[in-house]
Every structure is written in structure tokens, then in C-alpha cells.
Amino acid sequence: MSYITDFTPAVALGGGLLIGAAAVLLMAGIGRIAGISGMLHGLVSDGGNRGWRASFLIGLVAGAALYVLIWPGDIPARHGFPTLALIVAGLLVGAGTRLGSGCTSGHGVCGIARQSPRSMTATGIFMACGVVTAIVVRHLLGIGS
């Protein structure tokens, strides 16, 4: 069992390469950006364009499930986070992706690769908010420590 604080450069590099490859293949294949929040929004709101979105999202979940089946003890355990805090955090992330017109995959992976000033700004704001949130939640509120 690994812990969330363990640094695993090979796993991180492998994951990054897979994310990058998926983004490149989606852009090269059908000219779409691999922004997960936009895909999910389009899946529930865009009646005529659901096939590629559903396929990508199903593949995303299936890939994670396959990883867990092959290496069941490899996913780090998270402890000390109350269910209500996780629900509120998820809702805030969802609201933030709508407010920011995208998420870290769309802006941080695809937008920066396209040298989009808007995506670079959004990613910087995402990262700054993440740092501040981690400090407040972990060190000021004592959740998850």
C-alpha cells in the first residue's frame, strides 16, 4: 500500500504521458479538446453530439477501473475527510469549472499546449486556489491531517 505522500516519478510520468496521448489523439482524430467538464456538460446538454463524449468518458472510467483490477493495492488511501466535506468540495469544483469555462484538463493540459493566454491565466488561478484551499483545509481547519 502506498500513501498519498509517496513520490512515484515513474507512475506520474506514465500517467502524464497517457493523458497527453489521449488529448493529442482526440484533437488529431476529431479536432476536439479533451476538457472533461466540457465533455460532461455536452453529454447532458447537446442532443446530437453525444457519441464521442460518451466514448471518451467511458474509456476514462474503464481505464481507471482496469488499473485498479490489475494493481489493486496501488491506489493511495485517503483518510480523515468527512463525507460532507467531500460533497461540498465536489460541488465547488463543479461550480468552478462552469465559472472558469473549463477544468484543469481543458485549460491546463490542452489550453497550455495550444499556448492559449486565457488557459494559462485560468490554470494559474486554479493552481493558486488549490494551494490556498489546501492550506486552509489542512492547516487551518485540520481536515484530513
PDB file of C-alpha atoms in Angstrom:
ATOM      1  CA  MET A   1       0.000   0.000   0.000  1.00  0.00           C
ATOM      2  CA  SER A   2       1.348   3.392  -0.907  1.00  0.00           C
ATOM      3  CA  TYR A   3       0.474   6.643   0.764  1.00  0.00           C
ATOM      4  CA  ILE A   4      -0.571   9.852  -0.907  1.00  0.00           C
ATOM      5  CA  THR A   5       2.711  11.479   0.201  1.00  0.00           C
ATOM      6  CA  ASP A   6       4.916   8.914  -1.588  1.00  0.00           C
ATOM      7  CA  PHE A   7       6.622  10.386  -4.663  1.00  0.00           C
ATOM      8  CA  THR A   8       6.386   7.980  -7.571  1.00  0.00           C
ATOM      9  CA  PRO A   9       8.026   9.627 -10.604  1.00  0.00           C
ATOM     10  CA  ALA A  10       7.586   6.644 -12.935  1.00  0.00           C
ATOM     11  CA  VAL A  11       3.855   6.422 -12.233  1.00  0.00           C
ATOM     12  CA  ALA A  12       3.470  10.203 -12.533  1.00  0.00           C
ATOM     13  CA  LEU A  13       5.360  10.217 -15.841  1.00  0.00           C
ATOM     14  CA  GLY A  14       3.305   7.301 -17.157  1.00  0.00           C
ATOM     15  CA  GLY A  15       0.049   8.965 -16.188  1.00  0.00           C
ATOM     16  CA  GLY A  16       1.116  12.238 -17.746  1.00  0.00           C
ATOM     17  CA  LEU A  17       2.095  10.513 -20.976  1.00  0.00           C
ATOM     18  CA  LEU A  18      -1.273   8.740 -21.139  1.00  0.00           C
ATOM     19  CA  ILE A  19      -3.192  11.970 -20.518  1.00  0.00           C
ATOM     20  CA  GLY A  20      -1.142  13.775 -23.151  1.00  0.00           C
ATOM     21  CA  ALA A  21      -1.561  10.959 -25.656  1.00  0.00           C
ATOM     22  CA  ALA A  22      -5.330  10.901 -25.124  1.00  0.00           C
ATOM     23  CA  ALA A  23      -5.533  14.671 -25.621  1.00  0.00           C
ATOM     24  CA  VAL A  24      -3.407  14.519 -28.800  1.00  0.00           C
ATOM     25  CA  LEU A  25      -5.378  11.588 -30.220  1.00  0.00           C
ATOM     26  CA  LEU A  26      -8.706  13.313 -29.580  1.00  0.00           C
ATOM     27  CA  MET A  27      -7.501  16.546 -31.192  1.00  0.00           C
ATOM     28  CA  ALA A  28      -5.833  14.782 -34.138  1.00  0.00           C
ATOM     29  CA  GLY A  29      -8.693  12.337 -34.599  1.00  0.00           C
ATOM     30  CA  ILE A  30     -11.787  14.544 -34.421  1.00  0.00           C
ATOM     31  CA  GLY A  31     -10.486  18.034 -33.677  1.00  0.00           C
ATOM     32  CA  ARG A  32     -11.871  18.198 -30.141  1.00  0.00           C
ATOM     33  CA  ILE A  33     -10.274  19.392 -26.917  1.00  0.00           C
ATOM     34  CA  ALA A  34     -10.077  16.861 -24.086  1.00  0.00           C
ATOM     35  CA  GLY A  35     -11.723  19.049 -21.461  1.00  0.00           C
ATOM     36  CA  ILE A  36     -13.570  16.673 -19.172  1.00  0.00           C
ATOM     37  CA  SER A  37     -16.014  19.188 -17.678  1.00  0.00           C
ATOM     38  CA  GLY A  38     -16.951  20.413 -21.158  1.00  0.00           C
ATOM     39  CA  MET A  39     -17.411  16.837 -22.329  1.00  0.00           C
ATOM     40  CA  LEU A  40     -19.657  16.041 -19.390  1.00  0.00           C
ATOM     41  CA  HIS A  41     -21.683  19.221 -19.876  1.00  0.00           C
ATOM     42  CA  GLY A  42     -22.062  18.479 -23.587  1.00  0.00           C
ATOM     43  CA  LEU A  43     -23.066  14.909 -22.842  1.00  0.00           C
ATOM     44  CA  VAL A  44     -26.070  16.036 -20.820  1.00  0.00           C
ATOM     45  CA  SER A  45     -26.979  19.120 -22.870  1.00  0.00           C
ATOM     46  CA  ASP A  46     -26.005  18.507 -26.523  1.00  0.00           C
ATOM     47  CA  GLY A  47     -28.532  16.130 -28.046  1.00  0.00           C
ATOM     48  CA  GLY A  48     -26.805  15.473 -31.370  1.00  0.00           C
ATOM     49  CA  ASN A  49     -23.172  15.155 -30.345  1.00  0.00           C
ATOM     50  CA  ARG A  50     -23.030  12.600 -27.559  1.00  0.00           C
ATOM     51  CA  GLY A  51     -21.241   9.600 -29.072  1.00  0.00           C
ATOM     52  CA  TRP A  52     -17.631  10.760 -28.897  1.00  0.00           C
ATOM     53  CA  ARG A  53     -18.185  12.351 -25.488  1.00  0.00           C
ATOM     54  CA  ALA A  54     -19.695   9.192 -24.011  1.00  0.00           C
ATOM     55  CA  SER A  55     -16.964   7.036 -25.555  1.00  0.00           C
ATOM     56  CA  PHE A  56     -14.165   9.176 -24.133  1.00  0.00           C
ATOM     57  CA  LEU A  57     -15.718   9.393 -20.663  1.00  0.00           C
ATOM     58  CA  ILE A  58     -16.480   5.660 -20.566  1.00  0.00           C
ATOM     59  CA  GLY A  59     -12.880   4.974 -21.596  1.00  0.00           C
ATOM     60  CA  LEU A  60     -11.648   7.282 -18.841  1.00  0.00           C
ATOM     61  CA  VAL A  61     -13.596   5.412 -16.168  1.00  0.00           C
ATOM     62  CA  ALA A  62     -12.868   1.987 -17.691  1.00  0.00           C
ATOM     63  CA  GLY A  63      -9.133   2.744 -17.785  1.00  0.00           C
ATOM     64  CA  ALA A  64      -9.145   3.633 -14.090  1.00  0.00           C
ATOM     65  CA  ALA A  65     -11.172   0.520 -13.269  1.00  0.00           C
ATOM     66  CA  LEU A  66      -8.769  -1.657 -15.258  1.00  0.00           C
ATOM     67  CA  TYR A  67      -5.816  -0.166 -13.396  1.00  0.00           C
ATOM     68  CA  VAL A  68      -7.453  -0.976 -10.050  1.00  0.00           C
ATOM     69  CA  LEU A  69      -8.143  -4.549 -11.195  1.00  0.00           C
ATOM     70  CA  ILE A  70      -4.549  -5.098 -12.316  1.00  0.00           C
ATOM     71  CA  TRP A  71      -2.866  -3.319  -9.373  1.00  0.00           C
ATOM     72  CA  PRO A  72      -5.489  -3.343  -6.575  1.00  0.00           C
ATOM     73  CA  GLY A  73      -3.257  -2.121  -3.741  1.00  0.00           C
ATOM     74  CA  ASP A  74      -1.601   0.641  -5.737  1.00  0.00           C
ATOM     75  CA  ILE A  75      -4.176   3.405  -5.253  1.00  0.00           C
ATOM     76  CA  PRO A  76      -3.283   5.505  -2.201  1.00  0.00           C
ATOM     77  CA  ALA A  77      -5.820   5.523   0.604  1.00  0.00           C
ATOM     78  CA  ARG A  78      -7.345   8.828   1.686  1.00  0.00           C
ATOM     79  CA  HIS A  79      -8.452   9.101   5.280  1.00  0.00           C
ATOM     80  CA  GLY A  80      -9.748  11.819   7.552  1.00  0.00           C
ATOM     81  CA  PHE A  81     -12.049  13.620   5.146  1.00  0.00           C
ATOM     82  CA  PRO A  82     -15.698  13.819   6.260  1.00  0.00           C
ATOM     83  CA  THR A  83     -18.257  12.834   3.630  1.00  0.00           C
ATOM     84  CA  LEU A  84     -19.963  16.233   3.804  1.00  0.00           C
ATOM     85  CA  ALA A  85     -16.632  17.986   3.142  1.00  0.00           C
ATOM     86  CA  LEU A  86     -16.059  15.788   0.072  1.00  0.00           C
ATOM     87  CA  ILE A  87     -19.560  16.504  -1.256  1.00  0.00           C
ATOM     88  CA  VAL A  88     -19.162  20.258  -0.758  1.00  0.00           C
ATOM     89  CA  ALA A  89     -15.710  20.120  -2.384  1.00  0.00           C
ATOM     90  CA  GLY A  90     -17.103  18.280  -5.401  1.00  0.00           C
ATOM     91  CA  LEU A  91     -19.914  20.795  -5.809  1.00  0.00           C
ATOM     92  CA  LEU A  92     -17.471  23.701  -5.539  1.00  0.00           C
ATOM     93  CA  VAL A  93     -15.211  22.127  -8.176  1.00  0.00           C
ATOM     94  CA  GLY A  94     -18.220  21.704 -10.466  1.00  0.00           C
ATOM     95  CA  ALA A  95     -19.252  25.324  -9.941  1.00  0.00           C
ATOM     96  CA  GLY A  96     -15.682  26.462 -10.546  1.00  0.00           C
ATOM     97  CA  THR A  97     -15.445  24.617 -13.844  1.00  0.00           C
ATOM     98  CA  ARG A  98     -18.577  26.370 -15.061  1.00  0.00           C
ATOM     99  CA  LEU A  99     -17.349  29.750 -13.797  1.00  0.00           C
ATOM    100  CA  GLY A 100     -13.893  29.214 -15.347  1.00  0.00           C
ATOM    101  CA  SER A 101     -15.323  27.860 -18.610  1.00  0.00           C
ATOM    102  CA  GLY A 102     -13.399  24.631 -18.225  1.00  0.00           C
ATOM    103  CA  CYS A 103     -11.320  22.491 -15.950  1.00  0.00           C
ATOM    104  CA  THR A 104      -7.685  21.612 -15.450  1.00  0.00           C
ATOM    105  CA  SER A 105      -7.748  19.077 -18.281  1.00  0.00           C
ATOM    106  CA  GLY A 106      -9.143  21.515 -20.829  1.00  0.00           C
ATOM    107  CA  HIS A 107      -7.193  24.591 -19.742  1.00  0.00           C
ATOM    108  CA  GLY A 108      -4.145  23.030 -18.058  1.00  0.00           C
ATOM    109  CA  VAL A 109      -3.374  20.225 -20.490  1.00  0.00           C
ATOM    110  CA  CYS A 110      -4.886  21.265 -23.791  1.00  0.00           C
ATOM    111  CA  GLY A 111      -5.007  25.050 -23.448  1.00  0.00           C
ATOM    112  CA  ILE A 112      -1.419  25.464 -22.322  1.00  0.00           C
ATOM    113  CA  ALA A 113      -0.290  23.108 -25.099  1.00  0.00           C
ATOM    114  CA  ARG A 114      -2.062  25.415 -27.566  1.00  0.00           C
ATOM    115  CA  GLN A 115      -0.396  28.430 -25.887  1.00  0.00           C
ATOM    116  CA  SER A 116      -3.766  29.974 -25.045  1.00  0.00           C
ATOM    117  CA  PRO A 117      -3.298  33.063 -22.832  1.00  0.00           C
ATOM    118  CA  ARG A 118      -6.788  32.509 -21.390  1.00  0.00           C
ATOM    119  CA  SER A 119      -5.924  28.928 -20.444  1.00  0.00           C
ATOM    120  CA  MET A 120      -2.581  29.942 -18.947  1.00  0.00           C
ATOM    121  CA  THR A 121      -4.344  32.523 -16.793  1.00  0.00           C
ATOM    122  CA  ALA A 122      -7.083  30.062 -15.799  1.00  0.00           C
ATOM    123  CA  THR A 123      -4.528  27.372 -14.904  1.00  0.00           C
ATOM    124  CA  GLY A 124      -2.551  29.814 -12.770  1.00  0.00           C
ATOM    125  CA  ILE A 125      -5.726  30.773 -10.928  1.00  0.00           C
ATOM    126  CA  PHE A 126      -6.692  27.082 -10.490  1.00  0.00           C
ATOM    127  CA  MET A 127      -3.286  26.302  -9.011  1.00  0.00           C
ATOM    128  CA  ALA A 128      -3.291  29.328  -6.686  1.00  0.00           C
ATOM    129  CA  CYS A 129      -6.789  28.472  -5.452  1.00  0.00           C
ATOM    130  CA  GLY A 130      -5.717  24.858  -4.912  1.00  0.00           C
ATOM    131  CA  VAL A 131      -2.752  25.921  -2.798  1.00  0.00           C
ATOM    132  CA  VAL A 132      -4.853  28.310  -0.710  1.00  0.00           C
ATOM    133  CA  THR A 133      -7.595  25.685  -0.297  1.00  0.00           C
ATOM    134  CA  ALA A 134      -5.094  23.035   0.821  1.00  0.00           C
ATOM    135  CA  ILE A 135      -3.594  25.397   3.374  1.00  0.00           C
ATOM    136  CA  VAL A 136      -6.993  26.398   4.751  1.00  0.00           C
ATOM    137  CA  VAL A 137      -8.480  22.883   4.830  1.00  0.00           C
ATOM    138  CA  ARG A 138      -5.421  21.022   6.119  1.00  0.00           C
ATOM    139  CA  HIS A 139      -3.718  23.546   8.352  1.00  0.00           C
ATOM    140  CA  LEU A 140      -6.381  25.997   9.485  1.00  0.00           C
ATOM    141  CA  LEU A 141      -9.385  23.658   9.675  1.00  0.00           C
ATOM    142  CA  GLY A 142      -7.391  20.473  10.397  1.00  0.00           C
ATOM    143  CA  ILE A 143      -9.412  18.330   7.974  1.00  0.00           C
ATOM    144  CA  GLY A 144      -7.543  15.320   6.606  1.00  0.00           C
ATOM    145  CA  SER A 145      -4.370  15.831   8.624  1.00  0.00           C
TER     146      SER A 145
END
